[in-house]
Tab-separated table of N, CA and C in Angstrom:
chain	number	residue	atom	x	y	z
P	1	MET	N	0.847	-1.156	-0.005
P	1	MET	CA	0.009	0.010	0.004
P	1	MET	C	0.914	1.239	0.012
P	2	ASN	N	0.753	2.053	-1.042
P	2	ASN	CA	1.582	3.258	-1.094
P	2	ASN	C	1.048	4.360	-0.163
P	3	HIS	N	1.761	5.443	-0.108
P	3	HIS	CA	1.433	6.516	0.842
P	3	HIS	C	0.019	7.066	0.580
P	4	ARG	N	-0.309	7.321	-0.691
P	4	ARG	CA	-1.626	7.889	-1.038
P	4	ARG	C	-2.743	6.910	-0.702
P	5	GLU	N	-2.565	5.660	-0.983
P	5	GLU	CA	-3.582	4.629	-0.652
P	5	GLU	C	-3.784	4.596	0.872
P	6	PHE	N	-2.712	4.691	1.621
P	6	PHE	CA	-2.799	4.697	3.069
P	6	PHE	C	-3.605	5.903	3.556
P	7	GLU	N	-3.340	7.060	2.960
P	7	GLU	CA	-4.093	8.268	3.321
P	7	GLU	C	-5.579	8.085	3.025
P	8	ILE	N	-5.920	7.459	1.932
P	8	ILE	CA	-7.307	7.222	1.553
P	8	ILE	C	-7.990	6.326	2.580
P	9	VAL	N	-7.262	5.317	3.079
P	9	VAL	CA	-7.837	4.459	4.123
P	9	VAL	C	-8.164	5.264	5.358
P	10	ILE	N	-7.300	6.192	5.713
P	10	ILE	CA	-7.526	7.051	6.865
P	10	ILE	C	-8.730	7.975	6.628
P	11	GLN	N	-8.787	8.531	5.430
P	11	GLN	CA	-9.953	9.377	5.078
P	11	GLN	C	-11.266	8.586	5.170
P	12	ASP	N	-11.249	7.369	4.637
P	12	ASP	CA	-12.432	6.521	4.726
P	12	ASP	C	-12.813	6.218	6.170
P	13	ALA	N	-11.826	5.936	6.996
P	13	ALA	CA	-12.066	5.656	8.391
P	13	ALA	C	-12.666	6.875	9.096
P	14	MET	N	-12.173	8.035	8.769
P	14	MET	CA	-12.695	9.283	9.363
P	14	MET	C	-14.161	9.450	8.974
P	15	GLU	N	-14.476	9.180	7.739
P	15	GLU	CA	-15.865	9.342	7.265
P	15	GLU	C	-16.820	8.347	7.938
P	16	GLN	N	-16.279	7.220	8.439
P	16	GLN	CA	-17.085	6.207	9.094
P	16	GLN	C	-17.342	6.518	10.588
P	17	LEU	N	-16.616	7.472	11.116
P	17	LEU	CA	-16.817	7.875	12.501
P	17	LEU	C	-18.197	8.513	12.685
P	18	PRO	N	-18.785	8.347	13.845
P	18	PRO	CA	-20.058	9.057	14.086
P	18	PRO	C	-19.894	10.581	13.882
P	19	GLN	N	-20.951	11.211	13.421
P	19	GLN	CA	-20.877	12.635	13.153
P	19	GLN	C	-20.457	13.442	14.392
P	20	TRP	N	-20.921	13.034	15.592
P	20	TRP	CA	-20.594	13.810	16.786
P	20	TRP	C	-19.101	13.757	17.070
P	21	VAL	N	-18.425	12.645	16.683
P	21	VAL	CA	-16.973	12.549	16.874
P	21	VAL	C	-16.298	13.515	15.933
P	22	ARG	N	-16.675	13.478	14.656
P	22	ARG	CA	-16.036	14.362	13.671
P	22	ARG	C	-16.255	15.825	14.065
P	23	GLU	N	-17.437	16.164	14.532
P	23	GLU	CA	-17.735	17.549	14.910
P	23	GLU	C	-16.959	17.952	16.160
P	24	ALA	N	-16.598	17.025	17.024
P	24	ALA	CA	-15.880	17.339	18.249
P	24	ALA	C	-14.385	17.511	18.041
P	25	LEU	N	-13.869	17.116	16.882
P	25	LEU	CA	-12.442	17.230	16.624
P	25	LEU	C	-12.136	18.654	16.149
P	26	HIS	N	-11.522	19.424	17.032
P	26	HIS	CA	-11.181	20.830	16.718
P	26	HIS	C	-9.689	21.019	16.850
P	27	ASN	N	-9.128	21.764	15.918
P	27	ASN	CA	-7.732	22.159	15.968
P	27	ASN	C	-6.818	20.947	16.112
P	28	ILE	N	-7.021	19.978	15.256
P	28	ILE	CA	-6.221	18.755	15.288
P	28	ILE	C	-5.859	18.389	13.846
P	29	GLU	N	-4.625	17.952	13.653
P	29	GLU	CA	-4.165	17.488	12.359
P	29	GLU	C	-3.916	16.001	12.438
P	30	ILE	N	-4.179	15.311	11.334
P	30	ILE	CA	-3.873	13.907	11.217
P	30	ILE	C	-2.802	13.762	10.148
P	31	VAL	N	-1.646	13.257	10.539
P	31	VAL	CA	-0.486	13.194	9.692
P	31	VAL	C	-0.079	11.737	9.461
P	32	VAL	N	0.125	11.393	8.206
P	32	VAL	CA	0.686	10.077	7.866
P	32	VAL	C	2.183	10.248	7.750
P	33	ALA	N	2.920	9.506	8.546
P	33	ALA	CA	4.374	9.511	8.514
P	33	ALA	C	4.834	8.101	8.219
P	34	GLU	N	6.019	7.957	7.639
P	34	GLU	CA	6.493	6.626	7.325
P	34	GLU	C	6.738	5.808	8.592
P	35	GLU	N	7.390	6.405	9.579
P	35	GLU	CA	7.608	5.737	10.852
P	35	GLU	C	8.003	6.799	11.867
P	36	ALA	N	7.931	6.468	13.123
P	36	ALA	CA	8.275	7.390	14.193
P	36	ALA	C	9.766	7.518	14.287
P	37	ASP	N	10.247	8.755	14.304
P	37	ASP	CA	11.699	8.950	14.489
P	37	ASP	C	11.989	8.895	15.993
P	38	GLU	N	13.258	9.027	16.368
P	38	GLU	CA	13.637	8.877	17.772
P	38	GLU	C	13.068	10.015	18.629
P	39	HIS	N	12.703	11.147	17.996
P	39	HIS	CA	12.060	12.230	18.764
P	39	HIS	C	10.637	11.812	19.178
P	40	LEU	N	9.922	11.174	18.270
P	40	LEU	CA	8.527	10.765	18.560
P	40	LEU	C	8.479	9.439	19.311
P	41	ASP	N	9.486	8.589	19.156
P	41	ASP	CA	9.488	7.269	19.772
P	41	ASP	C	10.848	7.005	20.383
P	42	PRO	N	11.206	7.727	21.451
P	42	PRO	CA	12.576	7.592	22.027
P	42	PRO	C	12.859	6.174	22.547
P	43	GLU	N	11.825	5.410	22.909
P	43	GLU	CA	12.026	4.087	23.442
P	43	GLU	C	12.030	3.019	22.377
P	44	GLY	N	11.856	3.387	21.101
P	44	GLY	CA	11.918	2.422	20.007
P	44	GLY	C	10.814	1.393	20.054
P	45	GLN	N	9.597	1.811	20.277
P	45	GLN	CA	8.491	0.898	20.465
P	45	GLN	C	7.803	0.464	19.171
P	46	ASP	N	8.287	0.953	18.029
P	46	ASP	CA	7.626	0.681	16.738
P	46	ASP	C	6.139	1.035	16.794
P	47	LEU	N	5.861	2.267	17.114
P	47	LEU	CA	4.512	2.749	17.258
P	47	LEU	C	3.733	2.697	15.968
P	48	LEU	N	2.438	2.373	16.078
P	48	LEU	CA	1.541	2.435	14.955
P	48	LEU	C	0.943	3.826	14.797
P	49	GLY	N	0.779	4.488	15.948
P	49	GLY	CA	0.198	5.842	15.964
P	49	GLY	C	0.632	6.546	17.207
P	50	LEU	N	0.390	7.876	17.224
P	50	LEU	CA	0.790	8.692	18.364
P	50	LEU	C	-0.063	9.946	18.379
P	51	TYR	N	-0.602	10.288	19.572
P	51	TYR	CA	-1.321	11.526	19.763
P	51	TYR	C	-0.417	12.486	20.525
P	52	LEU	N	-0.220	13.681	19.983
P	52	LEU	CA	0.552	14.719	20.663
P	52	LEU	C	-0.358	15.928	20.831
P	53	GLY	N	-0.620	16.247	22.082
P	53	GLY	CA	-1.474	17.388	22.368
P	53	GLY	C	-1.957	17.359	23.778
P	54	LEU	N	-2.916	18.198	24.063
P	54	LEU	CA	-3.542	18.292	25.376
P	54	LEU	C	-4.964	17.741	25.246
P	55	PRO	N	-5.230	16.579	25.887
P	55	PRO	CA	-6.551	15.986	25.759
P	55	PRO	C	-7.665	16.960	26.218
P	56	LEU	N	-8.830	16.811	25.636
P	56	LEU	CA	-9.960	17.678	25.974
P	56	LEU	C	-10.213	17.715	27.474
P	57	THR	N	-10.065	16.590	28.147
P	57	THR	CA	-10.354	16.496	29.557
P	57	THR	C	-9.359	17.306	30.433
P	58	GLU	N	-8.273	17.764	29.864
P	58	GLU	CA	-7.271	18.517	30.618
P	58	GLU	C	-7.246	20.006	30.236
P	59	ARG	N	-8.116	20.415	29.310
P	59	ARG	CA	-8.115	21.794	28.865
P	59	ARG	C	-8.993	22.660	29.755
P	60	ASP	N	-8.604	23.933	29.808
P	60	ASP	CA	-9.440	24.871	30.519
P	60	ASP	C	-10.020	25.890	29.529
P	61	ALA	N	-10.740	26.868	30.010
P	61	ALA	CA	-11.391	27.826	29.136
P	61	ALA	C	-10.409	28.695	28.367
P	62	ASN	N	-9.170	28.754	28.784
P	62	ASN	CA	-8.175	29.631	28.138
P	62	ASN	C	-7.370	28.885	27.060
P	63	HIS	N	-7.836	27.746	26.620
P	63	HIS	CA	-7.062	26.918	25.682
P	63	HIS	C	-7.153	27.399	24.232
P	64	ALA	N	-7.938	28.419	23.942
P	64	ALA	CA	-8.091	28.890	22.548
P	64	ALA	C	-6.790	29.444	22.001
P	65	GLY	N	-6.595	29.335	20.690
P	65	GLY	CA	-5.438	29.905	20.029
P	65	GLY	C	-4.182	29.100	20.111
P	66	GLU	N	-4.257	27.868	20.589
P	66	GLU	CA	-3.068	27.010	20.690
P	66	GLU	C	-2.746	26.384	19.330
P	67	VAL	N	-1.485	25.913	19.203
P	67	VAL	CA	-1.136	25.181	17.997
P	67	VAL	C	-1.952	23.912	17.938
P	68	PRO	N	-2.184	23.382	16.752
P	68	PRO	CA	-3.038	22.182	16.664
P	68	PRO	C	-2.412	20.970	17.341
P	69	ASP	N	-3.242	20.126	17.881
P	69	ASP	CA	-2.826	18.801	18.325
P	69	ASP	C	-2.537	17.992	17.057
P	70	VAL	N	-1.765	16.906	17.184
P	70	VAL	CA	-1.433	16.107	16.019
P	70	VAL	C	-1.614	14.638	16.352
P	71	ILE	N	-2.249	13.950	15.424
P	71	ILE	CA	-2.311	12.488	15.471
P	71	ILE	C	-1.432	11.992	14.324
P	72	TYR	N	-0.409	11.243	14.684
P	72	TYR	CA	0.458	10.603	13.666
P	72	TYR	C	-0.008	9.169	13.481
P	73	ILE	N	-0.125	8.753	12.263
P	73	ILE	CA	-0.364	7.345	11.899
P	73	ILE	C	0.832	6.934	11.067
P	74	PHE	N	1.530	5.901	11.520
P	74	PHE	CA	2.797	5.510	10.910
P	74	PHE	C	2.564	4.344	9.933
P	75	ARG	N	2.938	4.576	8.669
P	75	ARG	CA	2.654	3.668	7.583
P	75	ARG	C	3.501	2.405	7.641
P	76	GLN	N	4.807	2.527	7.731
P	76	GLN	CA	5.687	1.315	7.662
P	76	GLN	C	5.391	0.298	8.755
P	77	PRO	N	5.219	0.694	10.022
P	77	PRO	CA	4.904	-0.333	11.049
P	77	PRO	C	3.600	-1.081	10.728
P	78	HIS	N	2.618	-0.340	10.134
P	78	HIS	CA	1.404	-1.062	9.753
P	78	HIS	C	1.678	-2.079	8.656
P	79	LEU	N	2.449	-1.650	7.665
P	79	LEU	CA	2.731	-2.587	6.548
P	79	LEU	C	3.553	-3.797	7.016
P	80	GLU	N	4.437	-3.547	8.013
P	80	GLU	CA	5.259	-4.650	8.510
P	80	GLU	C	4.464	-5.683	9.314
P	81	LEU	N	3.191	-5.399	9.616
P	81	LEU	CA	2.357	-6.406	10.275
P	81	LEU	C	2.068	-7.575	9.359
P	82	GLY	N	2.204	-7.355	8.038
P	82	GLY	CA	1.995	-8.402	7.068
P	82	GLY	C	0.569	-8.877	6.934
P	83	LEU	N	-0.361	-7.991	7.183
P	83	LEU	CA	-1.793	-8.359	7.164
P	83	LEU	C	-2.364	-8.347	5.749
P	84	PRO	N	-3.359	-9.170	5.496
P	84	PRO	CA	-4.077	-9.066	4.202
P	84	PRO	C	-4.713	-7.684	4.097
P	85	PRO	N	-4.995	-7.216	2.899
P	85	PRO	CA	-5.485	-5.865	2.690
P	85	PRO	C	-6.677	-5.441	3.574
P	86	ASP	N	-7.704	-6.284	3.679
P	86	ASP	CA	-8.875	-5.942	4.485
P	86	ASP	C	-8.514	-5.794	5.975
P	87	GLU	N	-7.694	-6.692	6.458
P	87	GLU	CA	-7.292	-6.639	7.866
P	87	GLU	C	-6.374	-5.435	8.117
P	88	LEU	N	-5.551	-5.097	7.133
P	88	LEU	CA	-4.682	-3.924	7.244
P	88	LEU	C	-5.530	-2.662	7.358
P	89	ARG	N	-6.554	-2.546	6.533
P	89	ARG	CA	-7.432	-1.383	6.608
P	89	ARG	C	-8.090	-1.306	7.960
P	90	GLU	N	-8.514	-2.453	8.484
P	90	GLU	CA	-9.147	-2.458	9.831
P	90	GLU	C	-8.154	-2.019	10.899
P	91	GLU	N	-6.928	-2.470	10.812
P	91	GLU	CA	-5.914	-2.112	11.783
P	91	GLU	C	-5.580	-0.618	11.731
P	92	ILE	N	-5.524	-0.061	10.536
P	92	ILE	CA	-5.288	1.372	10.343
P	92	ILE	C	-6.412	2.159	11.022
P	93	ALA	N	-7.648	1.760	10.772
P	93	ALA	CA	-8.808	2.419	11.365
P	93	ALA	C	-8.763	2.266	12.864
P	94	LYS	N	-8.419	1.131	13.374
P	94	LYS	CA	-8.336	0.925	14.818
P	94	LYS	C	-7.273	1.830	15.459
P	95	THR	N	-6.131	1.978	14.774
P	95	THR	CA	-5.083	2.885	15.240
P	95	THR	C	-5.602	4.327	15.300
P	96	LEU	N	-6.263	4.739	14.260
P	96	LEU	CA	-6.826	6.077	14.200
P	96	LEU	C	-7.811	6.326	15.355
P	97	ILE	N	-8.713	5.386	15.566
P	97	ILE	CA	-9.717	5.504	16.627
P	97	ILE	C	-9.034	5.535	17.990
P	98	HIS	N	-7.988	4.718	18.165
P	98	HIS	CA	-7.223	4.677	19.406
P	98	HIS	C	-6.630	6.084	19.712
P	99	GLU	N	-6.015	6.691	18.704
P	99	GLU	CA	-5.384	7.976	18.902
P	99	GLU	C	-6.443	9.082	19.119
P	100	ILE	N	-7.563	8.982	18.437
P	100	ILE	CA	-8.654	9.959	18.670
P	100	ILE	C	-9.167	9.788	20.097
P	101	ALA	N	-9.203	8.586	20.577
P	101	ALA	CA	-9.636	8.391	21.981
P	101	ALA	C	-8.718	9.127	22.958
P	102	HIS	N	-7.427	9.156	22.700
P	102	HIS	CA	-6.499	9.909	23.515
P	102	HIS	C	-6.839	11.400	23.490
P	103	TYR	N	-7.210	11.935	22.333
P	103	TYR	CA	-7.628	13.302	22.205
P	103	TYR	C	-8.820	13.609	23.127
P	104	PHE	N	-9.707	12.632	23.264
P	104	PHE	CA	-10.868	12.765	24.145
P	104	PHE	C	-10.533	12.504	25.621
P	105	GLY	N	-9.288	12.145	25.892
P	105	GLY	CA	-8.866	11.916	27.276
P	105	GLY	C	-8.964	10.490	27.764
P	106	ILE	N	-9.147	9.539	26.849
P	106	ILE	CA	-9.245	8.151	27.242
P	106	ILE	C	-7.804	7.547	27.234
P	107	ASP	N	-7.424	6.988	28.352
P	107	ASP	CA	-6.032	6.510	28.486
P	107	ASP	C	-5.890	5.070	27.980
P	108	ASP	N	-4.613	4.622	27.871
P	108	ASP	CA	-4.334	3.286	27.365
P	108	ASP	C	-4.911	2.189	28.231
P	109	ASP	N	-4.933	2.348	29.561
P	109	ASP	CA	-5.495	1.333	30.424
P	109	ASP	C	-6.944	1.092	30.122
P	110	HIS	N	-7.717	2.167	29.965
P	110	HIS	CA	-9.124	2.013	29.599
P	110	HIS	C	-9.306	1.375	28.231
P	111	LEU	N	-8.499	1.837	27.290
P	111	LEU	CA	-8.570	1.280	25.917
P	111	LEU	C	-8.240	-0.218	25.914
P	112	ASP	N	-7.274	-0.646	26.751
P	112	ASP	CA	-6.968	-2.075	26.894
P	112	ASP	C	-8.163	-2.816	27.430
P	113	ARG	N	-8.819	-2.281	28.450
P	113	ARG	CA	-9.945	-2.941	29.067
P	113	ARG	C	-11.111	-3.144	28.102
P	114	ILE	N	-11.282	-2.204	27.177
P	114	ILE	CA	-12.392	-2.318	26.225
P	114	ILE	C	-12.001	-2.942	24.879
P	115	GLY	N	-10.730	-3.418	24.803
P	115	GLY	CA	-10.297	-4.118	23.624
P	115	GLY	C	-9.771	-3.255	22.490
P	116	TRP	N	-9.408	-2.000	22.805
P	116	TRP	CA	-8.899	-1.082	21.785
P	116	TRP	C	-7.441	-0.716	22.066
P	117	GLY	N	-6.747	-1.484	22.895
P	117	GLY	CA	-5.368	-1.167	23.255
P	117	GLY	C	-4.399	-1.537	22.180
């Protein structure tokens, strides 16, 4: 799957999200990167995705005018999973949803408990 095809999978996944989720996403960018560099992944965890920002649950009324939060979705680690195309698309969508959950303030422990870790 080339870079553009990967982006299309993410766009399709975004369109499948409930409208209230799409409407609640403010001042956030979704970036497809080949892989996390040592700045984004200093522990070398081979991340599939990463949310960088201040979750909604931690913001106060003075949060306006900040730089956008960023969700990174890393292409190469997804491809290295060796999944068939349909399963790969599902994994990309799951990663996107996982990172959006962080934007809403849902932590990894909770995501693990509900099967989205």
